[in-house]
């Protein structure tokens, strides 16, 4: 199999996997990443989140980026009012406790377009994604003992009767409910053919095998990625707040960056102490390490 042929097969499996695992906006995000290596690497990151027992589909649903309209809607809710009043209390406590310094809050919303741009231009992604594609090319060409391909051609991906992608498992629409379909993939493989009546077992299992491969950890040349998978940035919803410390003249001393300085100057601890008056804030964010970043959860 030449490289062109194997990349074509990778594209078919990538598409089948995104239809099988995701719905709505998450599913439609992947084609917006133009280059195959970066799209595949993004899918790998999503499958890692999905298969992580501490995160899973609930994390994706919770983190999934809001549109500009959703942000405007949120700004009219009582929860947003609570958030604003808690931030005001934090600022008051911080400024009272630390004369000569002023705390400010705020962060720009990063919509999906911004996040896709951030992904495709991130140096770690640019370094790791081609390496990941190389690994997948090796995997996709593997054969089973009798010499038949481990990843057979998937055939027609569109159902001529409905025009739907054949690996789309009974859901769709704008919401994220179909994420629950992902649970199927983590069932014992032997149960799948009886569970899924929609696709014949052989093709389904080949795609499930591909997803198993995507679940495996991959450490590229850049060990720690400093960018979230597109759509999963902590700043994609209205609930993440970055704080900044200014001096009394208004000059900024600590902003979004320099975690070590936040700690050595004592301001990470001072901010944490001021946050104690905000009942619905959690944090700071630890991965990545952002002592200035707190997260509002109206339901906690
Ligand atoms: Zn932040």
PDB file of C-alpha atoms and ligand atoms in Angstrom:
ATOM      1  CA  UNK A   1       0.000   0.000   0.000  1.00  0.00           C
ATOM      2  CA  UNK A   2       1.490   3.364  -1.016  1.00  0.00           C
ATOM      3  CA  UNK A   3       1.362   6.389   1.217  1.00  0.00           C
ATOM      4  CA  UNK A   4      -1.486   7.938  -0.786  1.00  0.00           C
ATOM      5  CA  UNK A   5      -3.584   4.793  -0.447  1.00  0.00           C
ATOM      6  CA  UNK A   6      -2.909   4.438   3.254  1.00  0.00           C
ATOM      7  CA  UNK A   7      -3.743   8.115   3.900  1.00  0.00           C
ATOM      8  CA  UNK A   8      -7.015   7.614   2.052  1.00  0.00           C
ATOM      9  CA  UNK A   9      -7.798   4.658   4.314  1.00  0.00           C
ATOM     10  CA  UNK A  10      -6.815   6.684   7.406  1.00  0.00           C
ATOM     11  CA  UNK A  11      -9.253   9.413   6.297  1.00  0.00           C
ATOM     12  CA  UNK A  12     -12.074   6.864   6.013  1.00  0.00           C
ATOM     13  CA  UNK A  13     -11.369   5.424   9.455  1.00  0.00           C
ATOM     14  CA  UNK A  14     -11.020   8.887  10.976  1.00  0.00           C
ATOM     15  CA  UNK A  15     -14.404   9.836   9.555  1.00  0.00           C
ATOM     16  CA  UNK A  16     -16.045   6.608  10.682  1.00  0.00           C
ATOM     17  CA  UNK A  17     -14.652   7.126  14.196  1.00  0.00           C
ATOM     18  CA  UNK A  18     -15.840  10.733  14.483  1.00  0.00           C
ATOM     19  CA  UNK A  19     -19.328   9.720  13.333  1.00  0.00           C
ATOM     20  CA  UNK A  20     -19.434   6.794  15.696  1.00  0.00           C
ATOM     21  CA  UNK A  21     -18.101   8.588  18.778  1.00  0.00           C
ATOM     22  CA  UNK A  22     -19.399  12.130  18.538  1.00  0.00           C
ATOM     23  CA  UNK A  23     -22.449  14.098  17.569  1.00  0.00           C
ATOM     24  CA  UNK A  24     -23.364  17.606  16.547  1.00  0.00           C
ATOM     25  CA  UNK A  25     -20.770  20.311  16.942  1.00  0.00           C
ATOM     26  CA  UNK A  26     -18.018  18.002  18.168  1.00  0.00           C
ATOM     27  CA  UNK A  27     -18.413  15.717  15.173  1.00  0.00           C
ATOM     28  CA  UNK A  28     -18.425  18.648  12.752  1.00  0.00           C
ATOM     29  CA  UNK A  29     -15.341  20.267  14.266  1.00  0.00           C
ATOM     30  CA  UNK A  30     -12.833  17.730  12.878  1.00  0.00           C
ATOM     31  CA  UNK A  31     -13.208  18.544   9.153  1.00  0.00           C
ATOM     32  CA  UNK A  32     -12.413  22.173   9.998  1.00  0.00           C
ATOM     33  CA  UNK A  33      -8.838  21.089  10.765  1.00  0.00           C
ATOM     34  CA  UNK A  34      -7.446  21.019   7.255  1.00  0.00           C
ATOM     35  CA  UNK A  35      -4.303  18.922   7.519  1.00  0.00           C
ATOM     36  CA  UNK A  36      -4.721  15.212   8.095  1.00  0.00           C
ATOM     37  CA  UNK A  37      -1.977  14.885  10.729  1.00  0.00           C
ATOM     38  CA  UNK A  38      -3.410  17.675  12.921  1.00  0.00           C
ATOM     39  CA  UNK A  39      -6.969  16.386  12.491  1.00  0.00           C
ATOM     40  CA  UNK A  40      -5.919  12.879  13.446  1.00  0.00           C
ATOM     41  CA  UNK A  41      -3.934  14.143  16.412  1.00  0.00           C
ATOM     42  CA  UNK A  42      -6.985  16.115  17.606  1.00  0.00           C
ATOM     43  CA  UNK A  43      -9.109  12.965  17.341  1.00  0.00           C
ATOM     44  CA  UNK A  44      -6.498  11.100  19.392  1.00  0.00           C
ATOM     45  CA  UNK A  45      -6.719  13.777  22.113  1.00  0.00           C
ATOM     46  CA  UNK A  46     -10.514  13.585  22.162  1.00  0.00           C
ATOM     47  CA  UNK A  47     -10.470   9.798  22.407  1.00  0.00           C
ATOM     48  CA  UNK A  48      -7.995  10.078  25.306  1.00  0.00           C
ATOM     49  CA  UNK A  49     -10.378  12.401  27.147  1.00  0.00           C
ATOM     50  CA  UNK A  50     -13.335  10.169  26.353  1.00  0.00           C
ATOM     51  CA  UNK A  51     -11.620   7.046  27.653  1.00  0.00           C
ATOM     52  CA  UNK A  52     -10.261   8.714  30.793  1.00  0.00           C
ATOM     53  CA  UNK A  53     -12.500   7.588  33.698  1.00  0.00           C
ATOM     54  CA  UNK A  54     -11.979  10.948  35.443  1.00  0.00           C
ATOM     55  CA  UNK A  55     -13.097  12.973  32.430  1.00  0.00           C
ATOM     56  CA  UNK A  56     -15.091  11.094  29.795  1.00  0.00           C
ATOM     57  CA  UNK A  57     -18.082  12.353  27.820  1.00  0.00           C
ATOM     58  CA  UNK A  58     -19.301  14.483  30.747  1.00  0.00           C
ATOM     59  CA  UNK A  59     -16.085  16.505  30.687  1.00  0.00           C
ATOM     60  CA  UNK A  60     -16.434  17.124  26.958  1.00  0.00           C
ATOM     61  CA  UNK A  61     -20.069  18.175  27.330  1.00  0.00           C
ATOM     62  CA  UNK A  62     -19.150  20.498  30.217  1.00  0.00           C
ATOM     63  CA  UNK A  63     -16.122  22.072  28.570  1.00  0.00           C
ATOM     64  CA  UNK A  64     -17.431  22.259  25.023  1.00  0.00           C
ATOM     65  CA  UNK A  65     -16.983  25.766  23.650  1.00  0.00           C
ATOM     66  CA  UNK A  66     -19.887  28.207  23.656  1.00  0.00           C
ATOM     67  CA  UNK A  67     -20.828  30.275  20.642  1.00  0.00           C
ATOM     68  CA  UNK A  68     -20.857  34.061  20.932  1.00  0.00           C
ATOM     69  CA  UNK A  69     -24.677  33.896  21.249  1.00  0.00           C
ATOM     70  CA  UNK A  70     -24.449  31.373  24.071  1.00  0.00           C
ATOM     71  CA  UNK A  71     -22.038  33.682  25.881  1.00  0.00           C
ATOM     72  CA  UNK A  72     -24.456  36.630  25.475  1.00  0.00           C
ATOM     73  CA  UNK A  73     -27.342  34.481  26.737  1.00  0.00           C
ATOM     74  CA  UNK A  74     -25.310  33.415  29.768  1.00  0.00           C
ATOM     75  CA  UNK A  75     -24.639  37.070  30.593  1.00  0.00           C
ATOM     76  CA  UNK A  76     -28.371  37.576  31.199  1.00  0.00           C
ATOM     77  CA  UNK A  77     -28.732  34.696  33.686  1.00  0.00           C
ATOM     78  CA  UNK A  78     -28.932  34.860  37.498  1.00  0.00           C
ATOM     79  CA  UNK A  79     -25.864  32.573  37.636  1.00  0.00           C
ATOM     80  CA  UNK A  80     -23.853  35.191  35.818  1.00  0.00           C
ATOM     81  CA  UNK A  81     -25.024  37.759  38.349  1.00  0.00           C
ATOM     82  CA  UNK A  82     -23.808  35.492  41.153  1.00  0.00           C
ATOM     83  CA  UNK A  83     -20.485  35.124  39.397  1.00  0.00           C
ATOM     84  CA  UNK A  84     -20.090  38.903  39.048  1.00  0.00           C
ATOM     85  CA  UNK A  85     -20.961  39.499  42.689  1.00  0.00           C
ATOM     86  CA  UNK A  86     -18.521  36.828  43.900  1.00  0.00           C
ATOM     87  CA  UNK A  87     -15.762  38.318  41.775  1.00  0.00           C
ATOM     88  CA  UNK A  88     -16.487  41.739  43.304  1.00  0.00           C
ATOM     89  CA  UNK A  89     -16.190  40.229  46.805  1.00  0.00           C
ATOM     90  CA  UNK A  90     -12.885  38.554  45.933  1.00  0.00           C
ATOM     91  CA  UNK A  91     -11.493  41.811  44.586  1.00  0.00           C
ATOM     92  CA  UNK A  92     -12.588  43.696  47.695  1.00  0.00           C
ATOM     93  CA  UNK A  93     -10.996  41.142  50.025  1.00  0.00           C
ATOM     94  CA  UNK A  94      -7.770  41.010  48.020  1.00  0.00           C
ATOM     95  CA  UNK A  95      -7.446  44.807  47.863  1.00  0.00           C
ATOM     96  CA  UNK A  96      -8.229  45.148  51.601  1.00  0.00           C
ATOM     97  CA  UNK A  97      -5.714  42.426  52.523  1.00  0.00           C
ATOM     98  CA  UNK A  98      -2.983  43.760  50.233  1.00  0.00           C
ATOM     99  CA  UNK A  99      -2.734  47.555  50.398  1.00  0.00           C
ATOM    100  CA  UNK A 100      -0.895  49.005  47.415  1.00  0.00           C
ATOM    101  CA  UNK A 101      -2.090  46.275  45.076  1.00  0.00           C
ATOM    102  CA  UNK A 102      -5.222  45.921  42.960  1.00  0.00           C
ATOM    103  CA  UNK A 103      -6.811  42.749  41.690  1.00  0.00           C
ATOM    104  CA  UNK A 104      -8.581  42.681  38.332  1.00  0.00           C
ATOM    105  CA  UNK A 105     -10.523  39.911  36.673  1.00  0.00           C
ATOM    106  CA  UNK A 106     -11.526  39.005  33.203  1.00  0.00           C
ATOM    107  CA  UNK A 107     -10.678  36.866  30.265  1.00  0.00           C
ATOM    108  CA  UNK A 108     -11.456  36.800  26.604  1.00  0.00           C
ATOM    109  CA  UNK A 109     -13.803  34.162  25.343  1.00  0.00           C
ATOM    110  CA  UNK A 110     -12.097  31.873  22.819  1.00  0.00           C
ATOM    111  CA  UNK A 111     -14.611  30.653  20.283  1.00  0.00           C
ATOM    112  CA  UNK A 112     -14.192  27.497  18.240  1.00  0.00           C
ATOM    113  CA  UNK A 113     -12.504  29.305  15.348  1.00  0.00           C
ATOM    114  CA  UNK A 114      -9.932  30.785  17.760  1.00  0.00           C
ATOM    115  CA  UNK A 115      -9.327  27.393  19.313  1.00  0.00           C
ATOM    116  CA  UNK A 116      -8.863  25.627  15.971  1.00  0.00           C
ATOM    117  CA  UNK A 117      -6.417  28.365  14.999  1.00  0.00           C
ATOM    118  CA  UNK A 118      -4.617  27.894  18.304  1.00  0.00           C
ATOM    119  CA  UNK A 119      -4.393  24.143  17.723  1.00  0.00           C
ATOM    120  CA  UNK A 120      -3.085  24.308  14.158  1.00  0.00           C
ATOM    121  CA  UNK A 121      -0.514  26.983  15.039  1.00  0.00           C
ATOM    122  CA  UNK A 122       0.709  25.498  18.292  1.00  0.00           C
ATOM    123  CA  UNK A 123       4.406  24.506  18.049  1.00  0.00           C
ATOM    124  CA  UNK A 124       3.845  21.297  20.056  1.00  0.00           C
ATOM    125  CA  UNK A 125       1.017  20.211  17.753  1.00  0.00           C
ATOM    126  CA  UNK A 126       3.090  21.105  14.692  1.00  0.00           C
ATOM    127  CA  UNK A 127       5.928  18.927  15.980  1.00  0.00           C
ATOM    128  CA  UNK A 128       3.933  15.974  17.293  1.00  0.00           C
ATOM    129  CA  UNK A 129       1.152  15.630  14.720  1.00  0.00           C
ATOM    130  CA  UNK A 130       3.391  14.462  11.810  1.00  0.00           C
ATOM    131  CA  UNK A 131       4.973  11.872  14.144  1.00  0.00           C
ATOM    132  CA  UNK A 132       1.543  10.652  15.118  1.00  0.00           C
ATOM    133  CA  UNK A 133       0.499  10.317  11.480  1.00  0.00           C
ATOM    134  CA  UNK A 134       3.639   8.244  10.846  1.00  0.00           C
ATOM    135  CA  UNK A 135       2.621   5.845  13.630  1.00  0.00           C
ATOM    136  CA  UNK A 136      -0.928   5.558  12.318  1.00  0.00           C
ATOM    137  CA  UNK A 137       0.363   4.842   8.785  1.00  0.00           C
ATOM    138  CA  UNK A 138       2.272   1.873  10.190  1.00  0.00           C
ATOM    139  CA  UNK A 139      -0.780   0.678  12.119  1.00  0.00           C
ATOM    140  CA  UNK A 140      -3.225   1.020   9.219  1.00  0.00           C
ATOM    141  CA  UNK A 141      -1.039  -1.175   6.979  1.00  0.00           C
ATOM    142  CA  UNK A 142      -0.897  -4.059   9.460  1.00  0.00           C
ATOM    143  CA  UNK A 143      -2.147  -7.473   8.445  1.00  0.00           C
ATOM    144  CA  UNK A 144      -3.578 -10.337  10.448  1.00  0.00           C
ATOM    145  CA  UNK A 145      -1.943 -13.810  10.442  1.00  0.00           C
ATOM    146  CA  UNK A 146      -3.557 -15.038   7.238  1.00  0.00           C
ATOM    147  CA  UNK A 147      -2.320 -11.957   5.376  1.00  0.00           C
ATOM    148  CA  UNK A 148      -5.619 -10.111   5.165  1.00  0.00           C
ATOM    149  CA  UNK A 149      -5.621  -6.442   6.180  1.00  0.00           C
ATOM    150  CA  UNK A 150      -6.303  -5.628   9.812  1.00  0.00           C
ATOM    151  CA  UNK A 151      -8.078  -2.496   8.573  1.00  0.00           C
ATOM    152  CA  UNK A 152     -10.141  -3.480   5.536  1.00  0.00           C
ATOM    153  CA  UNK A 153     -11.558  -0.952   3.154  1.00  0.00           C
ATOM    154  CA  UNK A 154     -14.755   0.368   4.702  1.00  0.00           C
ATOM    155  CA  UNK A 155     -16.678   0.430   1.445  1.00  0.00           C
ATOM    156  CA  UNK A 156     -19.469   2.931   0.892  1.00  0.00           C
ATOM    157  CA  UNK A 157     -19.621   5.270   3.837  1.00  0.00           C
ATOM    158  CA  UNK A 158     -22.936   6.814   2.889  1.00  0.00           C
ATOM    159  CA  UNK A 159     -26.149   4.864   3.179  1.00  0.00           C
ATOM    160  CA  UNK A 160     -27.809   5.227  -0.249  1.00  0.00           C
ATOM    161  CA  UNK A 161     -31.262   4.957   1.323  1.00  0.00           C
ATOM    162  CA  UNK A 162     -30.894   7.741   3.904  1.00  0.00           C
ATOM    163  CA  UNK A 163     -27.824   9.656   2.727  1.00  0.00           C
ATOM    164  CA  UNK A 164     -26.477   9.340   6.282  1.00  0.00           C
ATOM    165  CA  UNK A 165     -22.982   8.292   7.181  1.00  0.00           C
ATOM    166  CA  UNK A 166     -23.259   4.561   7.928  1.00  0.00           C
ATOM    167  CA  UNK A 167     -21.244   4.866  11.112  1.00  0.00           C
ATOM    168  CA  UNK A 168     -23.565   7.477  12.552  1.00  0.00           C
ATOM    169  CA  UNK A 169     -25.165   5.665  15.404  1.00  0.00           C
ATOM    170  CA  UNK A 170     -28.750   6.772  15.503  1.00  0.00           C
ATOM    171  CA  UNK A 171     -28.169  10.309  16.747  1.00  0.00           C
ATOM    172  CA  UNK A 172     -27.371  13.712  15.396  1.00  0.00           C
ATOM    173  CA  UNK A 173     -28.580  17.216  15.917  1.00  0.00           C
ATOM    174  CA  UNK A 174     -26.924  20.029  17.723  1.00  0.00           C
ATOM    175  CA  UNK A 175     -26.772  18.624  21.202  1.00  0.00           C
ATOM    176  CA  UNK A 176     -24.206  16.303  22.609  1.00  0.00           C
ATOM    177  CA  UNK A 177     -26.411  13.398  23.623  1.00  0.00           C
ATOM    178  CA  UNK A 178     -24.803  11.060  21.128  1.00  0.00           C
ATOM    179  CA  UNK A 179     -21.650  11.210  23.171  1.00  0.00           C
ATOM    180  CA  UNK A 180     -23.243   8.456  25.161  1.00  0.00           C
ATOM    181  CA  UNK A 181     -22.879   6.287  22.060  1.00  0.00           C
ATOM    182  CA  UNK A 182     -19.177   6.338  22.867  1.00  0.00           C
ATOM    183  CA  UNK A 183     -19.897   4.076  25.797  1.00  0.00           C
ATOM    184  CA  UNK A 184     -20.597   1.300  23.320  1.00  0.00           C
ATOM    185  CA  UNK A 185     -17.003   1.266  22.279  1.00  0.00           C
ATOM    186  CA  UNK A 186     -15.839   0.455  25.727  1.00  0.00           C
ATOM    187  CA  UNK A 187     -18.015  -2.576  26.006  1.00  0.00           C
ATOM    188  CA  UNK A 188     -16.465  -6.001  25.461  1.00  0.00           C
ATOM    189  CA  UNK A 189     -15.912  -6.426  21.727  1.00  0.00           C
ATOM    190  CA  UNK A 190     -17.774  -9.739  21.732  1.00  0.00           C
ATOM    191  CA  UNK A 191     -21.005  -7.964  22.686  1.00  0.00           C
ATOM    192  CA  UNK A 192     -20.832  -5.401  19.932  1.00  0.00           C
ATOM    193  CA  UNK A 193     -22.330  -7.317  16.994  1.00  0.00           C
ATOM    194  CA  UNK A 194     -25.474  -8.099  18.941  1.00  0.00           C
ATOM    195  CA  UNK A 195     -25.663  -4.564  20.273  1.00  0.00           C
ATOM    196  CA  UNK A 196     -25.246  -2.752  17.005  1.00  0.00           C
ATOM    197  CA  UNK A 197     -27.702  -3.790  14.381  1.00  0.00           C
ATOM    198  CA  UNK A 198     -26.845  -0.917  12.089  1.00  0.00           C
ATOM    199  CA  UNK A 199     -23.499  -1.833  10.679  1.00  0.00           C
ATOM    200  CA  UNK A 200     -22.292  -5.302   9.957  1.00  0.00           C
ATOM    201  CA  UNK A 201     -20.043  -6.574  12.685  1.00  0.00           C
ATOM    202  CA  UNK A 202     -16.845  -6.850  10.679  1.00  0.00           C
ATOM    203  CA  UNK A 203     -16.667  -3.226   9.616  1.00  0.00           C
ATOM    204  CA  UNK A 204     -17.809  -2.007  13.007  1.00  0.00           C
ATOM    205  CA  UNK A 205     -15.125  -4.021  14.731  1.00  0.00           C
ATOM    206  CA  UNK A 206     -12.459  -2.729  12.361  1.00  0.00           C
ATOM    207  CA  UNK A 207     -13.400   0.841  13.314  1.00  0.00           C
ATOM    208  CA  UNK A 208     -13.553  -0.120  16.997  1.00  0.00           C
ATOM    209  CA  UNK A 209     -10.017  -1.529  16.580  1.00  0.00           C
ATOM    210  CA  UNK A 210      -8.913   1.797  15.122  1.00  0.00           C
ATOM    211  CA  UNK A 211     -10.432   3.599  18.110  1.00  0.00           C
ATOM    212  CA  UNK A 212      -8.569   1.198  20.420  1.00  0.00           C
ATOM    213  CA  UNK A 213      -5.371   2.303  18.705  1.00  0.00           C
ATOM    214  CA  UNK A 214      -6.318   5.990  19.127  1.00  0.00           C
ATOM    215  CA  UNK A 215      -6.853   5.346  22.860  1.00  0.00           C
ATOM    216  CA  UNK A 216      -3.215   4.359  23.351  1.00  0.00           C
ATOM    217  CA  UNK A 217      -0.982   6.988  24.929  1.00  0.00           C
ATOM    218  CA  UNK A 218       1.343   8.749  22.516  1.00  0.00           C
ATOM    219  CA  UNK A 219       4.227  10.893  23.610  1.00  0.00           C
ATOM    220  CA  UNK A 220       5.684  12.884  20.781  1.00  0.00           C
ATOM    221  CA  UNK A 221       8.920  14.887  20.730  1.00  0.00           C
ATOM    222  CA  UNK A 222       7.082  17.658  22.639  1.00  0.00           C
ATOM    223  CA  UNK A 223       6.126  15.885  25.854  1.00  0.00           C
ATOM    224  CA  UNK A 224       3.645  18.341  27.308  1.00  0.00           C
ATOM    225  CA  UNK A 225       1.168  20.042  25.013  1.00  0.00           C
ATOM    226  CA  UNK A 226       0.301  23.535  26.193  1.00  0.00           C
ATOM    227  CA  UNK A 227      -2.879  23.746  24.174  1.00  0.00           C
ATOM    228  CA  UNK A 228      -6.262  22.110  24.731  1.00  0.00           C
ATOM    229  CA  UNK A 229      -7.870  20.017  22.015  1.00  0.00           C
ATOM    230  CA  UNK A 230      -9.972  22.356  19.840  1.00  0.00           C
ATOM    231  CA  UNK A 231     -13.276  23.116  21.556  1.00  0.00           C
ATOM    232  CA  UNK A 232     -12.031  22.080  25.004  1.00  0.00           C
ATOM    233  CA  UNK A 233     -10.128  25.191  26.096  1.00  0.00           C
ATOM    234  CA  UNK A 234     -10.855  26.243  29.653  1.00  0.00           C
ATOM    235  CA  UNK A 235     -11.727  29.663  28.188  1.00  0.00           C
ATOM    236  CA  UNK A 236     -14.342  28.433  25.746  1.00  0.00           C
ATOM    237  CA  UNK A 237     -17.248  29.035  28.129  1.00  0.00           C
ATOM    238  CA  UNK A 238     -18.087  32.100  30.203  1.00  0.00           C
ATOM    239  CA  UNK A 239     -17.096  30.405  33.426  1.00  0.00           C
ATOM    240  CA  UNK A 240     -13.292  30.599  33.476  1.00  0.00           C
ATOM    241  CA  UNK A 241     -11.746  33.711  34.974  1.00  0.00           C
ATOM    242  CA  UNK A 242      -8.122  34.843  34.807  1.00  0.00           C
ATOM    243  CA  UNK A 243      -7.061  37.264  37.541  1.00  0.00           C
ATOM    244  CA  UNK A 244      -4.345  39.919  37.296  1.00  0.00           C
ATOM    245  CA  UNK A 245      -2.442  41.836  39.958  1.00  0.00           C
ATOM    246  CA  UNK A 246      -1.724  45.539  39.397  1.00  0.00           C
ATOM    247  CA  UNK A 247       0.154  48.045  41.535  1.00  0.00           C
ATOM    248  CA  UNK A 248      -1.599  51.199  42.750  1.00  0.00           C
ATOM    249  CA  UNK A 249      -0.524  53.143  39.645  1.00  0.00           C
ATOM    250  CA  UNK A 250      -2.320  50.570  37.482  1.00  0.00           C
ATOM    251  CA  UNK A 251       0.827  48.876  36.188  1.00  0.00           C
ATOM    252  CA  UNK A 252       0.324  45.129  35.718  1.00  0.00           C
ATOM    253  CA  UNK A 253       2.584  42.977  37.921  1.00  0.00           C
ATOM    254  CA  UNK A 254       1.186  39.514  37.276  1.00  0.00           C
ATOM    255  CA  UNK A 255      -1.068  38.483  34.396  1.00  0.00           C
ATOM    256  CA  UNK A 256      -1.895  35.267  32.584  1.00  0.00           C
ATOM    257  CA  UNK A 257       1.592  33.760  32.491  1.00  0.00           C
ATOM    258  CA  UNK A 258       4.616  33.181  34.712  1.00  0.00           C
ATOM    259  CA  UNK A 259       3.257  30.615  37.181  1.00  0.00           C
ATOM    260  CA  UNK A 260       6.595  30.450  39.042  1.00  0.00           C
ATOM    261  CA  UNK A 261       6.579  34.226  39.617  1.00  0.00           C
ATOM    262  CA  UNK A 262       3.022  34.113  40.891  1.00  0.00           C
ATOM    263  CA  UNK A 263       4.186  31.656  43.536  1.00  0.00           C
ATOM    264  CA  UNK A 264       7.583  33.116  44.466  1.00  0.00           C
ATOM    265  CA  UNK A 265       6.054  36.575  44.932  1.00  0.00           C
ATOM    266  CA  UNK A 266       3.385  35.110  47.229  1.00  0.00           C
ATOM    267  CA  UNK A 267       0.530  36.356  45.039  1.00  0.00           C
ATOM    268  CA  UNK A 268      -0.653  32.843  44.147  1.00  0.00           C
ATOM    269  CA  UNK A 269      -1.316  32.261  47.873  1.00  0.00           C
ATOM    270  CA  UNK A 270      -2.776  35.758  48.381  1.00  0.00           C
ATOM    271  CA  UNK A 271      -5.208  35.217  45.523  1.00  0.00           C
ATOM    272  CA  UNK A 272      -6.132  31.776  46.856  1.00  0.00           C
ATOM    273  CA  UNK A 273      -6.892  33.318  50.234  1.00  0.00           C
ATOM    274  CA  UNK A 274      -9.071  36.020  48.653  1.00  0.00           C
ATOM    275  CA  UNK A 275     -10.932  33.348  46.681  1.00  0.00           C
ATOM    276  CA  UNK A 276     -12.177  31.856  49.949  1.00  0.00           C
ATOM    277  CA  UNK A 277     -15.108  34.325  49.903  1.00  0.00           C
ATOM    278  CA  UNK A 278     -16.287  33.030  46.504  1.00  0.00           C
ATOM    279  CA  UNK A 279     -18.408  29.979  47.251  1.00  0.00           C
ATOM    280  CA  UNK A 280     -18.882  28.870  43.647  1.00  0.00           C
ATOM    281  CA  UNK A 281     -15.338  29.214  42.398  1.00  0.00           C
ATOM    282  CA  UNK A 282     -12.850  26.358  42.151  1.00  0.00           C
ATOM    283  CA  UNK A 283      -9.209  26.354  41.350  1.00  0.00           C
ATOM    284  CA  UNK A 284      -6.667  27.296  40.530  1.00  0.00           C
ATOM    285  CA  UNK A 285      -6.201  25.397  37.287  1.00  0.00           C
ATOM    286  CA  UNK A 286      -3.364  22.911  37.706  1.00  0.00           C
ATOM    287  CA  UNK A 287      -3.090  21.436  34.211  1.00  0.00           C
ATOM    288  CA  UNK A 288      -1.779  23.536  32.644  1.00  0.00           C
ATOM    289  CA  UNK A 289      -0.308  25.258  35.697  1.00  0.00           C
ATOM    290  CA  UNK A 290      -2.207  28.565  36.027  1.00  0.00           C
ATOM    291  CA  UNK A 291      -2.355  29.903  39.603  1.00  0.00           C
ATOM    292  CA  UNK A 292      -4.292  32.935  38.245  1.00  0.00           C
ATOM    293  CA  UNK A 293      -7.112  30.874  36.698  1.00  0.00           C
ATOM    294  CA  UNK A 294     -10.309  29.987  38.602  1.00  0.00           C
ATOM    295  CA  UNK A 295     -13.462  28.299  37.440  1.00  0.00           C
ATOM    296  CA  UNK A 296     -17.031  29.207  38.301  1.00  0.00           C
ATOM    297  CA  UNK A 297     -19.577  26.448  38.797  1.00  0.00           C
ATOM    298  CA  UNK A 298     -23.034  27.717  39.773  1.00  0.00           C
ATOM    299  CA  UNK A 299     -24.181  24.223  40.706  1.00  0.00           C
ATOM    300  CA  UNK A 300     -21.528  23.495  43.285  1.00  0.00           C
TER     301      UNK A 300
HETATM  302 ZN1  LIG B   1      -6.814  30.969  32.043  1.00  0.00          ZN
END
